[in-house]
Coordinates of C-alpha atoms and ligand atoms in Angstrom, one line a residue:
X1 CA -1.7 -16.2 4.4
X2 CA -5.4 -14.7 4.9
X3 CA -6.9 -17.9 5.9
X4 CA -7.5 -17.3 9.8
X5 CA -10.5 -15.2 11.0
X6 CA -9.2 -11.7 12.7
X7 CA -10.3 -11.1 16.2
X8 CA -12.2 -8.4 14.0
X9 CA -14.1 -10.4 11.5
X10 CA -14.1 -12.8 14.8
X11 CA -16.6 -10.2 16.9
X12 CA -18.2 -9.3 12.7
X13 CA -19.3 -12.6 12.9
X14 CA -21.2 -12.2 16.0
X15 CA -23.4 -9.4 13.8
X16 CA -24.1 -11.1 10.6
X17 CA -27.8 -10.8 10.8
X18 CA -27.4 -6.9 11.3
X19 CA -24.4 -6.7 8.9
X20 CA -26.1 -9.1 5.7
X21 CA -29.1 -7.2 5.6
X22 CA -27.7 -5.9 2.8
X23 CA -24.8 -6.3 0.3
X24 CA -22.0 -4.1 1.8
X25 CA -19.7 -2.6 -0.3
X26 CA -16.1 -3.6 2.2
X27 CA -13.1 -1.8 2.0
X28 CA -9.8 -0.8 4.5
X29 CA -7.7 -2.8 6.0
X30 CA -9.0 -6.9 4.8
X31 CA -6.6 -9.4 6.2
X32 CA -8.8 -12.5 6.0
X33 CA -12.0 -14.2 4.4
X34 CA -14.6 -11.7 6.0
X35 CA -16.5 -11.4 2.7
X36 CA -16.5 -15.2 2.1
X37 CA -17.9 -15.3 5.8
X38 CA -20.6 -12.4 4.9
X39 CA -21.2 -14.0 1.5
X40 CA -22.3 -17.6 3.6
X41 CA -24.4 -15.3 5.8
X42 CA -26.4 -13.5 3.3
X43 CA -26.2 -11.5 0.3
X44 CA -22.3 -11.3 -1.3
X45 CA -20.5 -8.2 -0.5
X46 CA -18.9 -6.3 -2.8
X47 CA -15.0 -5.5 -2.1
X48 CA -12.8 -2.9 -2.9
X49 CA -9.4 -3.1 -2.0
X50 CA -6.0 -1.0 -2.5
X51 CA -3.5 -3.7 -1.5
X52 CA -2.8 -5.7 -4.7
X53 CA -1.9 -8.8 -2.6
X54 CA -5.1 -9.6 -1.1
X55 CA -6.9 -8.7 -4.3
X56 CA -5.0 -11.9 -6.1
X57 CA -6.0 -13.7 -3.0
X58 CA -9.2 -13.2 -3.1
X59 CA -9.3 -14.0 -6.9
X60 CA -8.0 -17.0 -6.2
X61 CA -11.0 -17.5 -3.6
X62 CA -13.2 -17.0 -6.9
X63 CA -14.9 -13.9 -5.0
X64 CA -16.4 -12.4 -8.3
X65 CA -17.0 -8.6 -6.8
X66 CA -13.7 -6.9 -6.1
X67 CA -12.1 -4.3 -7.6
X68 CA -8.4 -3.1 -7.0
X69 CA -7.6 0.1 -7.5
X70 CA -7.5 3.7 -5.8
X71 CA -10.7 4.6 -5.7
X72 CA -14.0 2.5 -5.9
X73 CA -16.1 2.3 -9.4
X74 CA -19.0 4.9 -9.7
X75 CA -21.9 1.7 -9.1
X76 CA -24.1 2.6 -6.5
X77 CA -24.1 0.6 -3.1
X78 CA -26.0 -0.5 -0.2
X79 CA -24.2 -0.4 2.6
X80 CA -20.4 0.1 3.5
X81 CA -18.2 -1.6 5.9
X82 CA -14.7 0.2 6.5
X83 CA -12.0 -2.2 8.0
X84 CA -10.8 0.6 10.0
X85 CA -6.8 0.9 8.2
X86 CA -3.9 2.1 9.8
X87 CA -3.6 5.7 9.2
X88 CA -6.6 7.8 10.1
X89 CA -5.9 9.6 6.7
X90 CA -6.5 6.4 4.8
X91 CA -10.2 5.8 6.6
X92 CA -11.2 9.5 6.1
X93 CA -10.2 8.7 2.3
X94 CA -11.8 5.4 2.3
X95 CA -15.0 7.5 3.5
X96 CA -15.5 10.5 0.8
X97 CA -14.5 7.9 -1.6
X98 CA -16.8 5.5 -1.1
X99 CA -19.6 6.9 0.9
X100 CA -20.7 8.8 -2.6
X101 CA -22.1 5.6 -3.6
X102 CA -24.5 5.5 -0.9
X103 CA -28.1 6.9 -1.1
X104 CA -29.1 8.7 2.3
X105 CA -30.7 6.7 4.9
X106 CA -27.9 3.7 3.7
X107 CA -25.9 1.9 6.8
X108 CA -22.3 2.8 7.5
X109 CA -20.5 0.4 9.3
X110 CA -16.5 1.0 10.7
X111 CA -15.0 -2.1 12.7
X112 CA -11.3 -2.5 13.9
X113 CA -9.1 -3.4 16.3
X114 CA -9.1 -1.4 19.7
X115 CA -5.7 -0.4 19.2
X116 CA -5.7 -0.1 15.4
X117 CA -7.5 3.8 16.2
X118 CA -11.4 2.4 15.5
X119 CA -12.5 4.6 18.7
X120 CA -12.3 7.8 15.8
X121 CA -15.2 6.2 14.6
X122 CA -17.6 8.4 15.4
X123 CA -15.0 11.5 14.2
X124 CA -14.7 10.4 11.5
X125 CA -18.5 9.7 10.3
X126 CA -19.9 13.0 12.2
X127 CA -19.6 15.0 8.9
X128 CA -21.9 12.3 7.0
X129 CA -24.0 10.7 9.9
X130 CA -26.7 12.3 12.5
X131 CA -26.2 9.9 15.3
X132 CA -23.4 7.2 15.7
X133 CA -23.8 3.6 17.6
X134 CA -21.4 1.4 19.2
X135 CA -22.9 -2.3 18.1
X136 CA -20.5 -4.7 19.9
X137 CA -17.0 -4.8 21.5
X138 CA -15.5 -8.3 22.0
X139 CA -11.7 -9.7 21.5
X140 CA -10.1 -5.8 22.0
X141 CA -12.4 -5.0 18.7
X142 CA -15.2 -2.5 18.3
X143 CA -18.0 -2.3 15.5
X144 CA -19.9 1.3 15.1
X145 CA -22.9 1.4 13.2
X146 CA -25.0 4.7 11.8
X147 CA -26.8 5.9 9.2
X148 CA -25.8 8.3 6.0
X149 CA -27.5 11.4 6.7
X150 CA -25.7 13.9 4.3
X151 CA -25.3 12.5 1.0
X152 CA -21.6 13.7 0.5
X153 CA -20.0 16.0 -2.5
X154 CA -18.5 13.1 -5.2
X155 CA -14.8 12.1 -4.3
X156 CA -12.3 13.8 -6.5
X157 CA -8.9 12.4 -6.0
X158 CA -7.3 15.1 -7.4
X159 CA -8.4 16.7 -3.8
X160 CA -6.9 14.1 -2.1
X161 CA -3.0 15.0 -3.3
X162 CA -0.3 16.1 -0.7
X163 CA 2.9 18.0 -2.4
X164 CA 6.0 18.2 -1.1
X165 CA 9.0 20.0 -2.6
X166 CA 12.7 17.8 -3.3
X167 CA 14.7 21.1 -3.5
X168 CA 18.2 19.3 -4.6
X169 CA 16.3 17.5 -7.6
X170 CA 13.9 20.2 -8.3
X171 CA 11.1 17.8 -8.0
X172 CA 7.3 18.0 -6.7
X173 CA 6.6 14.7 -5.0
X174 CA 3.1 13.8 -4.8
X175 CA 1.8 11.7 -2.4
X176 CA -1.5 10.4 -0.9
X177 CA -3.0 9.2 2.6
X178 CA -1.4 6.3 3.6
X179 CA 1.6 6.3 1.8
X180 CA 4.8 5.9 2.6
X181 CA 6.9 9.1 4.1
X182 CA 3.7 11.4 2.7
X183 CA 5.5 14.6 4.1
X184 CA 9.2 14.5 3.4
X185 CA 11.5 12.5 2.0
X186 CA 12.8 9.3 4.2
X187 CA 16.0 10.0 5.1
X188 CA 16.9 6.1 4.2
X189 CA 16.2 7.2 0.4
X190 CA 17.9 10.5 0.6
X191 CA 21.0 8.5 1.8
X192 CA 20.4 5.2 -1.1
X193 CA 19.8 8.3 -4.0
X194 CA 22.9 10.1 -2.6
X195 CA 25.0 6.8 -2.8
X196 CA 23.9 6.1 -6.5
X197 CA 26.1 7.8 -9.1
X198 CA 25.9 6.2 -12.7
X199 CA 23.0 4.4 -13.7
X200 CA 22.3 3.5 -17.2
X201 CA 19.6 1.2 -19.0
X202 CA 16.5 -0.5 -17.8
X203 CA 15.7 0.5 -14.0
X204 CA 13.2 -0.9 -11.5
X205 CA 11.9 1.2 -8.8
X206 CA 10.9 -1.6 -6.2
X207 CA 8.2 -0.6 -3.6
X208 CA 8.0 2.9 -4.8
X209 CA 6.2 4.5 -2.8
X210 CA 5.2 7.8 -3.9
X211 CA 7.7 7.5 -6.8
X212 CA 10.5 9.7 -5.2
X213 CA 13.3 7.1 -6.1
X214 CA 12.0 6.3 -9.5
X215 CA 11.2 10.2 -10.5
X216 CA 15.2 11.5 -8.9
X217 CA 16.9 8.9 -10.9
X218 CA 15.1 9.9 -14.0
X219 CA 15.9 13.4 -13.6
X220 CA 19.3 12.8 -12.8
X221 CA 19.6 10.3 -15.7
X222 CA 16.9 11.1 -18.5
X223 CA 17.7 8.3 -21.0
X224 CA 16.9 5.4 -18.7
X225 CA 13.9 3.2 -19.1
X226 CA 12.2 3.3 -16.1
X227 CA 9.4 0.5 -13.9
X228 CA 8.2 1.3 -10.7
X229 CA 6.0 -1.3 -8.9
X230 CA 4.1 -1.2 -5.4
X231 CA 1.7 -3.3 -3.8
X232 CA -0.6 -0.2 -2.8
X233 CA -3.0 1.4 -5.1
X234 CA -2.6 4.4 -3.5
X235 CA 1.3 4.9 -3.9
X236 CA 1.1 3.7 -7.3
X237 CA -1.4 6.5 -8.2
X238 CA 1.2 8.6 -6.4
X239 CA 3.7 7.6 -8.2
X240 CA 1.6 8.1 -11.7
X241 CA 1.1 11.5 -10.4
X242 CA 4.7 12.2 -9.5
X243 CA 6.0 11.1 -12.7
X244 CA 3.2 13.4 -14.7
X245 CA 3.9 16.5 -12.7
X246 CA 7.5 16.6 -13.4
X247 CA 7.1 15.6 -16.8
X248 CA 8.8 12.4 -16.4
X249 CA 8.2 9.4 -18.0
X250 CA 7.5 5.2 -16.5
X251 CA 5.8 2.6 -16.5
X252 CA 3.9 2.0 -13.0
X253 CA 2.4 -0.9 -12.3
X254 CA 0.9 -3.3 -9.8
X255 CA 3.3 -6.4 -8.3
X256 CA 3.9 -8.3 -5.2
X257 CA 7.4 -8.3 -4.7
X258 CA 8.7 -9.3 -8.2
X259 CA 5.5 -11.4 -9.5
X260 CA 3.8 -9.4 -12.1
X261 CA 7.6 -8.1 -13.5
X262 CA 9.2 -9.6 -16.9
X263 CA 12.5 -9.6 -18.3
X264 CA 15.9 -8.9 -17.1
X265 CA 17.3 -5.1 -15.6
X266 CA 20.3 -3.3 -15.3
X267 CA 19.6 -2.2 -12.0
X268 CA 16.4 -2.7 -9.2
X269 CA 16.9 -0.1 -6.7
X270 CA 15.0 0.1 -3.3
X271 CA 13.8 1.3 -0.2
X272 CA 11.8 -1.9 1.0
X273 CA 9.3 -2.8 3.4
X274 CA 10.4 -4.1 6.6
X275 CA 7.7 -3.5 9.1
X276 CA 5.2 -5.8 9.8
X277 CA 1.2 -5.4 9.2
X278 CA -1.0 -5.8 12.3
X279 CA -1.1 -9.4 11.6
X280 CA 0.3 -9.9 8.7
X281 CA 4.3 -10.3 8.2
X282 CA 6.4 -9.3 5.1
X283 CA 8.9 -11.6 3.8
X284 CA 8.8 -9.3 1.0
X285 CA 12.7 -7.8 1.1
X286 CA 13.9 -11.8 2.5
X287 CA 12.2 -12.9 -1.5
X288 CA 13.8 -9.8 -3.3
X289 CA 17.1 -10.6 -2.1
X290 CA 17.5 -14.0 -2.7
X291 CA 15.6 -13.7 -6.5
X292 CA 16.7 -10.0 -7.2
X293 CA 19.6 -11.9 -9.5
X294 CA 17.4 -13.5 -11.6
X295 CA 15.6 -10.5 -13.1
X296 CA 19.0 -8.8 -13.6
X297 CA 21.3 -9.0 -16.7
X298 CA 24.7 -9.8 -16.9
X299 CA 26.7 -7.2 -14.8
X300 CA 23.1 -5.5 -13.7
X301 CA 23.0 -4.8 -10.1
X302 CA 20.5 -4.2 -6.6
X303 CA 20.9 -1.3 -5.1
X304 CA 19.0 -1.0 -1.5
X305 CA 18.9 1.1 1.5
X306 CA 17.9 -0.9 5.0
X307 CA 17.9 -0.3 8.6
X308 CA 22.0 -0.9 9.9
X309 CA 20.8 -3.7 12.3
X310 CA 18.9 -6.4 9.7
X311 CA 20.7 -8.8 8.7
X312 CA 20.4 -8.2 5.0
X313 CA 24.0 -8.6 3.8
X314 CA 24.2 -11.9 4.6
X315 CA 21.3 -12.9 2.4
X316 CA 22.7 -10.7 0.1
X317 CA 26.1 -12.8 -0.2
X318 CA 24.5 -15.9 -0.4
X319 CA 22.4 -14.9 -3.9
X320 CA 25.2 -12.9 -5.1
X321 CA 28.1 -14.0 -3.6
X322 CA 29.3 -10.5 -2.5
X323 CA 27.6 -7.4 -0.9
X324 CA 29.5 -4.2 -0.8
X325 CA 28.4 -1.3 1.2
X326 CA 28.2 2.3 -0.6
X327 CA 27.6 4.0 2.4
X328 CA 26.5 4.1 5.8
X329 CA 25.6 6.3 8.6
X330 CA 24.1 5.7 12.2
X331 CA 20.7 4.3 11.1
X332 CA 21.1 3.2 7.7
X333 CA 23.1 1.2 5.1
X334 CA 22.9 1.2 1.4
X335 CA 24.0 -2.7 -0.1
X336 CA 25.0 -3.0 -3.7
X337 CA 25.6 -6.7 -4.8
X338 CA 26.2 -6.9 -9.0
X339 CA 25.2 -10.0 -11.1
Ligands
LIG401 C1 9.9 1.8 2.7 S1 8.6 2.2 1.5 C2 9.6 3.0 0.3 C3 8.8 3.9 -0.6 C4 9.5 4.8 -1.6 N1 10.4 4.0 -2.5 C5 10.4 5.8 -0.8 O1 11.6 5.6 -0.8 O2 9.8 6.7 -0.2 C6 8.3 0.5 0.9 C7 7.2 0.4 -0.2 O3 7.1 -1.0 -0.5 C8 5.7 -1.2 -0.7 N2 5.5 -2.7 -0.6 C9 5.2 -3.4 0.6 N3 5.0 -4.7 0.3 C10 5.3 -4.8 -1.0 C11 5.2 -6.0 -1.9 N4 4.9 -7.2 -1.4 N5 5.5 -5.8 -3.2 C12 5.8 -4.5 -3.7 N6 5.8 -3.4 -2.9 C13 5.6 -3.6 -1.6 C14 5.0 -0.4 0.3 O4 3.6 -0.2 -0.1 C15 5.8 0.9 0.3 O5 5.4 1.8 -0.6

């Protein structure tokens, strides 16, 4: 899934005497083997990641130093590399969290893909860095280099935190850079919350997000026992945050699709990913629907909002042998298929 070399680390590779002068601390948006490629150069890196998915891959590479999480732990570092992610929220996080761990006079290095917004690069650093270098362009990818200059104030998430307001609920949603619909509710999950009337037992919120599903059907329903699971550190601290603020009560926890989930529920509910990474593709929903019916009990059902045009109730019917729709309007349909 990670094993080929992005055009990224592909142009990286072409620095690897500037960039293993020291062990980098590498976060953002990782899609392949570039520590394992920095480690063979010189000194291992060390490797933080939010996206729980490549942090069991990289496990399973037998990479010792990575950490998954939302925030990096307080050891000082080197040197930092930042993958430049997709949202230019998500790199100025990735910056006052990690550049903290720097001393001043440490390297700060930002790579990415021409189109993936990597020409902010010198934005974004101008707070910590006097001067900032382009090092190499090659394969539509860029590398900056510079030096840390202002040692920057230590990262307090709590600063971090975006609120928005769920009037019909009476619910503050937090939510953090990166996440999914940071602003406002999605429309899709205002429709699938609308559609869902009783509810009862043991409920999974699948790819929550900032816990906006997960959190409305508690209030709405206070006795049921309620799982929320993402891939992304930072919506799962989101959704911690959520829960917490409204005096709610879940667990949240780290899974890829259904991996790290146990037991049987009465209902999984969802807004799920469809889009695809920059390289990567999900076949995350295709694997809920066809194994949602296996971690449901007798009767149980999966509840899910998707874009009209996929072709979801067709997988639907094969697993379940029905799929009814609740509702629809001109973008979305919400699929209910019972066990
Ligand atoms: C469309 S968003 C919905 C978020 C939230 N439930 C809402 O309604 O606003 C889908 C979520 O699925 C998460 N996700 C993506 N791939 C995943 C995977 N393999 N396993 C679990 N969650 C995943 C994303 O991080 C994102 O938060």
């Amino acid at each position: 899934m990670f094993e080929a070399l992005t055009p990224v680390s592909e142009m990286l590779a072409r620095n690897l005497d500037t960039l293993s002068r020291q062990p980098l601390l590498v976060c953002g948006l990782l899609e392949d083997n570039l520590p394992g490629l920095l480690a063979e150069a010189g000194p291992a890196p060390r490797v933080f990641t939010t996206d729980f998915r490549y942090f069991q891959w990289q496990q399973g590479q037998g990479l010792a130093d990575i950490e998954f999480g939302a925030s990096p732990g307080a050891r000082p570092a080197a040197g930092l590399l930042l993958l430049m992610p997709k949202a230019k929220a998500e790199a100025e996080y990735l910056l006052a969290a990690c550049l903290p761990l720097l001393a001043v006079g440490a390297p700060v290095f930002i790579a990415g893909d021409n189109k993936g917004g990597v020409k902010a690069a010198p934005k974004l650093l101008a707070p910590y860095c006097g001067q900032v270098n382009k090092l190499d362009s090659a394969r539509r990818a860029s590398l900056y280099q510079a030096e840390l200059t202002t040692l920057p104030s230590p990262f307090i998430l709590a600063d971090w935190v975006n609120r928005y307001a769920m009037e019909e609920e009476q619910l503050q949603i937090c939510t953090l850079p990166g996440v999914f619909s940071a602003g406002h509710l999605d429309s899709g999950s205002r429709l699938l919350l609308n559609s869902i009337t009783t509810l009862k037992g043991r409920v999974l919120d699948f790819g929550c997000g900032a816990g906006v599903i997960g959190a409305s059907l508690l209030k709405r329903h206070p006795g049921l026992e309620l799982e929320c699971i993402d891939i992304n550190a930072l919506a799962l601290e989101a959704s911690r945050l959520t829960l917490a603020e409204n005096r709610l009560e879940g667990r949240v926890y780290a899974s890829d699709g259904l991996s790290q989930v146990n037991g049987k529920f009465d209902h999984i509910i969802s807004n799920p990913p469809f889009h695809a990474g920059l390289k990567t593709f999900y076949h995350t929903t295709e694997t809920l629907l066809s194994s949602a019916v296996d971690y449901l009990k007798p009767g149980g059902s999966l509840i899910l909002v998707a874009n009209a045009f996929l072709p979801y109730p067709e997988l639907i019917e094969k697993s379940f042998g029905h799929c009814d729709t609740l509702a629809a309007n001109g973008k979305f349909k919400i699929y209910r298929a019972s066990r």
